mmCIF file of C-alpha atoms in Angstrom:
data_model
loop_
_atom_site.group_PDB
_atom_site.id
_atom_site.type_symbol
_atom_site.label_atom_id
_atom_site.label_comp_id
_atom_site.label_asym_id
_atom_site.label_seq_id
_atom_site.Cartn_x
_atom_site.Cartn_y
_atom_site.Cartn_z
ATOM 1 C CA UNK A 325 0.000 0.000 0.000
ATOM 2 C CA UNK A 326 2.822 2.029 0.451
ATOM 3 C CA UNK A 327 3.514 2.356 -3.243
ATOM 4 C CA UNK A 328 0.283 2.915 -3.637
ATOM 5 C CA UNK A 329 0.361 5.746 -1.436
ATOM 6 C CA UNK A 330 3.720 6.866 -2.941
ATOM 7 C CA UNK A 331 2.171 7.000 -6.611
ATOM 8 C CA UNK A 332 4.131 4.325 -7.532
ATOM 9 C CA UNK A 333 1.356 2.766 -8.996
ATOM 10 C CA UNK A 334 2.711 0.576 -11.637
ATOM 11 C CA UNK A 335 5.205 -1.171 -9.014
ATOM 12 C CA UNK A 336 1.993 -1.378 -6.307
ATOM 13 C CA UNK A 337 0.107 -3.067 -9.598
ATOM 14 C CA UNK A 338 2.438 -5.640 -9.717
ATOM 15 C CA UNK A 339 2.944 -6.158 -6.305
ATOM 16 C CA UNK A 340 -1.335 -6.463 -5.887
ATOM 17 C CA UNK A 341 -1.060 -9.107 -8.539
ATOM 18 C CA UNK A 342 1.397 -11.074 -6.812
ATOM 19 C CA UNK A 343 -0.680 -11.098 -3.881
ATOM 20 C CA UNK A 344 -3.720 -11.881 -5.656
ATOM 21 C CA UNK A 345 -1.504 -14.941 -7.018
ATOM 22 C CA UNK A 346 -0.517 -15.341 -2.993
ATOM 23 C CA UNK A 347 -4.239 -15.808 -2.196
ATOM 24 C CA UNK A 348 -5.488 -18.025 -4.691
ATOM 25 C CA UNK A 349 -2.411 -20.489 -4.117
ATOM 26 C CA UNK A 350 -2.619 -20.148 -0.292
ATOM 27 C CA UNK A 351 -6.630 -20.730 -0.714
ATOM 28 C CA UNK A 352 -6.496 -23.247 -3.148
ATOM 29 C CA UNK A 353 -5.089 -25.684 -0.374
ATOM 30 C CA UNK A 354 -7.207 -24.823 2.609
ATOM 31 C CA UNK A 355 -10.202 -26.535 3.559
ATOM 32 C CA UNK A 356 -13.182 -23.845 3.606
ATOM 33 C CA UNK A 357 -14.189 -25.368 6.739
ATOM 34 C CA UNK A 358 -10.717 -24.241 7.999
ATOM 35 C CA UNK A 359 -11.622 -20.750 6.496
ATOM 36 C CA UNK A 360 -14.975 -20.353 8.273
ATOM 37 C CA UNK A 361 -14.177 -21.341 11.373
ATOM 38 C CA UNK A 362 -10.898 -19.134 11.536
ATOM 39 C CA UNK A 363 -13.119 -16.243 10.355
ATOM 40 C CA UNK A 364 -15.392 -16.912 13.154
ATOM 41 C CA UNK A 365 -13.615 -17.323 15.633
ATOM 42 C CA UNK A 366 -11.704 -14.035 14.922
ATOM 43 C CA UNK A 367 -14.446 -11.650 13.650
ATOM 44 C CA UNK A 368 -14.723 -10.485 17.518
ATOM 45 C CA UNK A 369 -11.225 -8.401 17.625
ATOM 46 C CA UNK A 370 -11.262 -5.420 14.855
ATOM 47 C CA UNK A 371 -7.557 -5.032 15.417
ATOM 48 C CA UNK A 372 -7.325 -9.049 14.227
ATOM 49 C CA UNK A 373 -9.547 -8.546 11.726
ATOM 50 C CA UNK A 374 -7.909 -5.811 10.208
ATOM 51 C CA UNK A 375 -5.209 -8.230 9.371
ATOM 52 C CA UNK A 376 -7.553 -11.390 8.216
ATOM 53 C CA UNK A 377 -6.937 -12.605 5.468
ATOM 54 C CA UNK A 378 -10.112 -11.689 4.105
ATOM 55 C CA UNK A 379 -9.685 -7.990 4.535
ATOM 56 C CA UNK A 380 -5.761 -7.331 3.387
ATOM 57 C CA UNK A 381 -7.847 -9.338 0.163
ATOM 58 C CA UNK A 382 -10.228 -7.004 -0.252
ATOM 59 C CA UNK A 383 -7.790 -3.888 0.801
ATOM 60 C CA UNK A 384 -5.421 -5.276 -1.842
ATOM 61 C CA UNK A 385 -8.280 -5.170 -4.477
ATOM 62 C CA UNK A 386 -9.695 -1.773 -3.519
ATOM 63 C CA UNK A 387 -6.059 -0.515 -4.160
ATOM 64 C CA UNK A 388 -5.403 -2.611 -7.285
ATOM 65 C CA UNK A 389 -8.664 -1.334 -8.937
ATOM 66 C CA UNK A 390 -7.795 2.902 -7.885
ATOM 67 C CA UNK A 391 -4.111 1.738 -9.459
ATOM 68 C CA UNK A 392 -5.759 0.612 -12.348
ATOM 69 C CA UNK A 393 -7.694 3.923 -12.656
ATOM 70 C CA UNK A 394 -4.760 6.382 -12.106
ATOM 71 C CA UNK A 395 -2.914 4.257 -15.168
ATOM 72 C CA UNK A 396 -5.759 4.813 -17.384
ATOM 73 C CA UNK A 397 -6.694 1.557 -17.402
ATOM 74 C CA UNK A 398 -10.140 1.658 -17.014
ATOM 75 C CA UNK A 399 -11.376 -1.966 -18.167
ATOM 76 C CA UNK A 400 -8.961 -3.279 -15.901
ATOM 77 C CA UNK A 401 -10.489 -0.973 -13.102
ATOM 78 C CA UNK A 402 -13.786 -2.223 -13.859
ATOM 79 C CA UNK A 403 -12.887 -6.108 -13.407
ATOM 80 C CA UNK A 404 -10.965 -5.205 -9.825
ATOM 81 C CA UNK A 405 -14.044 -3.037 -8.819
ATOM 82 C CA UNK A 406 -16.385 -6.160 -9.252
ATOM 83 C CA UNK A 407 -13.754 -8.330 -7.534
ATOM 84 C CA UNK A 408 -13.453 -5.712 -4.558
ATOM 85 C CA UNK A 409 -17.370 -5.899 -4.412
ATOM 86 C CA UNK A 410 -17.730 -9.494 -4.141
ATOM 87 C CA UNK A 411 -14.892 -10.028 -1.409
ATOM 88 C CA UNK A 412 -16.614 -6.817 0.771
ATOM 89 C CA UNK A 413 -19.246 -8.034 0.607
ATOM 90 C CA UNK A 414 -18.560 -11.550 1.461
ATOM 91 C CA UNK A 415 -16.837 -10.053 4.438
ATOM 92 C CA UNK A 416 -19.814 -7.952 5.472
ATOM 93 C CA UNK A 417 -18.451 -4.611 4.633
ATOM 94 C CA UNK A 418 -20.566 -2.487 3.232
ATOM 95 C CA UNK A 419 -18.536 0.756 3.307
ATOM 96 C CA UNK A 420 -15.719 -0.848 1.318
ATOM 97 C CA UNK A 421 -18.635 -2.126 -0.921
ATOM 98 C CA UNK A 422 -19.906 1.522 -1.733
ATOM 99 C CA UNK A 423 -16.355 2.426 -2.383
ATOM 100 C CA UNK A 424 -15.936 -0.496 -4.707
ATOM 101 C CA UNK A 425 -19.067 0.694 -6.768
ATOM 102 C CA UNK A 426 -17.971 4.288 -7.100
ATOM 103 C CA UNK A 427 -14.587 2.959 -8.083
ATOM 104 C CA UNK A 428 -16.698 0.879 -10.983
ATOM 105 C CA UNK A 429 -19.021 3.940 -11.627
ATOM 106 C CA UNK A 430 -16.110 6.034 -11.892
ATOM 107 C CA UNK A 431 -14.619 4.327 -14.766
ATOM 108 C CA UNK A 432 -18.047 3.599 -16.604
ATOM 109 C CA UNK A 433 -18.514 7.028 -16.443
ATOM 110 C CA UNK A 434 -14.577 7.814 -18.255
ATOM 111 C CA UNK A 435 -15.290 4.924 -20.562
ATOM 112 C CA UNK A 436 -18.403 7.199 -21.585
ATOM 113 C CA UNK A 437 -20.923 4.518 -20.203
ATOM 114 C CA UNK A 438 -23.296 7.005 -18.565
ATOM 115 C CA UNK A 439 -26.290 4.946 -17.735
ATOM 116 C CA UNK A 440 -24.372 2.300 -16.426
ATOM 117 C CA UNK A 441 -22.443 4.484 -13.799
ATOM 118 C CA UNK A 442 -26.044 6.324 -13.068
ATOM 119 C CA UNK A 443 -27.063 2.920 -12.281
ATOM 120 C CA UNK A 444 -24.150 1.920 -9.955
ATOM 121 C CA UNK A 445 -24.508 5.309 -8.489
ATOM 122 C CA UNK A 446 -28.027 4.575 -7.924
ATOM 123 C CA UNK A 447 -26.892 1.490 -5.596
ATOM 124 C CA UNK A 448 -25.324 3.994 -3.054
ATOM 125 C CA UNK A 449 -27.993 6.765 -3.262
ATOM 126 C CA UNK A 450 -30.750 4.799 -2.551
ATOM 127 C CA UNK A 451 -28.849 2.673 0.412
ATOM 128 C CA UNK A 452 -30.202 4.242 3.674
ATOM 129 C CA UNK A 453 -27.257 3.188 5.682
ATOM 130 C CA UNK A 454 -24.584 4.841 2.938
ATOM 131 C CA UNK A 455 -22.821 7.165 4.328
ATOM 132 C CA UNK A 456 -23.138 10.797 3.736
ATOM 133 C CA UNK A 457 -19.256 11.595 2.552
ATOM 134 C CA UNK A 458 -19.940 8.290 -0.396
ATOM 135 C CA UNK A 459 -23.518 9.007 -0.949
ATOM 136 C CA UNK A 460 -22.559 13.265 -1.478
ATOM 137 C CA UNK A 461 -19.364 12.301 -3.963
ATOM 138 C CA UNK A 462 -22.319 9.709 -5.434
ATOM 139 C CA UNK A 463 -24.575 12.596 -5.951
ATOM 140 C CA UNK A 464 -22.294 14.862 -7.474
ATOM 141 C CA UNK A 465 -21.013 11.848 -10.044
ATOM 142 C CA UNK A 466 -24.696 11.408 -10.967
ATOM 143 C CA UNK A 467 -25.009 14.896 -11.480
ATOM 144 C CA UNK A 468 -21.872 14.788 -14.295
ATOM 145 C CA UNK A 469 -23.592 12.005 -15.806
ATOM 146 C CA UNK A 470 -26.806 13.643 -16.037
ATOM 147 C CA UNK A 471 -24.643 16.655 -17.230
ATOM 148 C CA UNK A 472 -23.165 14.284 -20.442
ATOM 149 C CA UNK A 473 -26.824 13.366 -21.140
ATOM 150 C CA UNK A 474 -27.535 17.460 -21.202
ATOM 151 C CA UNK A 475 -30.560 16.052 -18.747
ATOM 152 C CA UNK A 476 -30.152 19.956 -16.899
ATOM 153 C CA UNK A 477 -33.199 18.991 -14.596
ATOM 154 C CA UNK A 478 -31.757 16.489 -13.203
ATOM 155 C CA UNK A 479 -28.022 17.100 -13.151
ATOM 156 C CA UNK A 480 -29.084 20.182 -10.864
ATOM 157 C CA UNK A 481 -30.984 18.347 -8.112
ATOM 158 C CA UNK A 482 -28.010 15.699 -7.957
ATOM 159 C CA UNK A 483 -25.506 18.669 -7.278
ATOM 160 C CA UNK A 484 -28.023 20.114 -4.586
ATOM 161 C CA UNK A 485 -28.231 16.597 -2.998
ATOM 162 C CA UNK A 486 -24.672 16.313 -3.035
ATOM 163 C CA UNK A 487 -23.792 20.089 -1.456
ATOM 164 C CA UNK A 488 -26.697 19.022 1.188
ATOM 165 C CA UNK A 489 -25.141 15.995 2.225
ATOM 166 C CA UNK A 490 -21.516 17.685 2.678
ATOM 167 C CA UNK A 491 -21.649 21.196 2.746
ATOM 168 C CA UNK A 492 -18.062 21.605 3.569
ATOM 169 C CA UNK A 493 -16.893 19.916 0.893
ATOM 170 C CA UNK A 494 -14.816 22.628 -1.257
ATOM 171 C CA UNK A 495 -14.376 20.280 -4.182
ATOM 172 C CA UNK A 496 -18.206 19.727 -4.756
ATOM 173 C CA UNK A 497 -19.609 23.456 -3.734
ATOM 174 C CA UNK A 498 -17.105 24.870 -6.049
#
C-alpha cells in the first residue's frame, strides 16, 4: 500500500497481482471449513480482523482497482471493482462495498458509459445506511452524468443533494 500511497502505482500493480496470485495459491489448499471457522472465531477483535486474510484481500483489491484507474486503465479498473465488491461483501463490509461501486461507476462514467455508472450510483444513493461523505461524492457523479446526457433537470438536483449531504466539501460546492 505504500507504493500505492507513494504514486508508484505501476510497481503497487504488480505487487497487488502477486498477492492476488498469494491468495489463490494459499486458498487453493485450505479446507473452507478451515476458512470459516478461523473467520469466526476471529471476527470479535477489529484489530485481528484488520489483518484477516479476508480484509488485506479485499484492501489489496480496492487498491489494485484505484491503481488501475490512475494508469488509465479503465477496463482493468472495472474487473478489480467487481472483484473488490464481491470479497466486501462476502466479508460484510458495506462501506468498502460503496467504495468499490464508485470505483466501478467512476470508470463507466470515463469509458463514456453514462447509464451504467447512473445505475451503480443509484446502488449507493438509494442505500439508507450509505454514508453521507460516499452518498454526497455519489450525488455529485450522478449529477456529471446527467450533465453528459444534457438532462439539466436532473443534473441540478443531484448537485443540490450532493452540497446538502456535505456542505463543507470545497471540491463539490465549487
Amino acid at each position: 500500500l505504500l507504493l500505492f500511497q507513494q504514486r508508484d502505482l505501476k510497481r503497487a500493480i504488480g505487487l497487488f497481482l502477486e498477492v492476488e496470485k498469494y491468495y489463490d495459491k494459499y486458498y487453493a489448499h485450505l479446507d473452507n471449513n478451515i476458512i470459516k471457522n478461523a473467520f469466526e472465531q476471529n471476527n470479535k477483535d477489529a484489530f485481528v480482523m484488520l489483518f484477516d486474510f479476508e480484509s488485506v484481500l479485499v484492501m489489496s483489491r480496492e487498491a489494485l482497482a484505484t491503481s488501475y484507474i490512475e494508469n488509465k486503465k479503465y477496463d482493468q479498473a472495472l474487473i478489480w471493482s467487481e472483484k473488490v465488491i464481491k470479497q466486501a461483501t462476502k466479508i460484510n463490509a458495506p462501506r468498502v462495498v460503496h467504495r468499490g461501486i464508485f470505483i466501478k461507476a467512476n470508470s463507466l462514467y470515463i469509458l463514456k458509459k453514462f447509464s451504467a455508472s447512473l445505475v451503480e450510483l443509484g446502488k449507493i444513493t438509494q442505500d439508507k445506511d450509505a454514508e453521507a461523505e460516499i452518498k454526497s461524492w455519489a450525488y455529485y457523479f450522478k449529477g456529471l452524468n446527467f450533465s453528459k446526457q444534457k438532462n439539466n433537470k436532473e443534473m441540478l438536483r443531484c448537485f443540490e443533494a450532493a452540497f446538502y449531504l456535505d456542505p463543507y466539501n470545497s471540491f463539490i460546492r465549487q
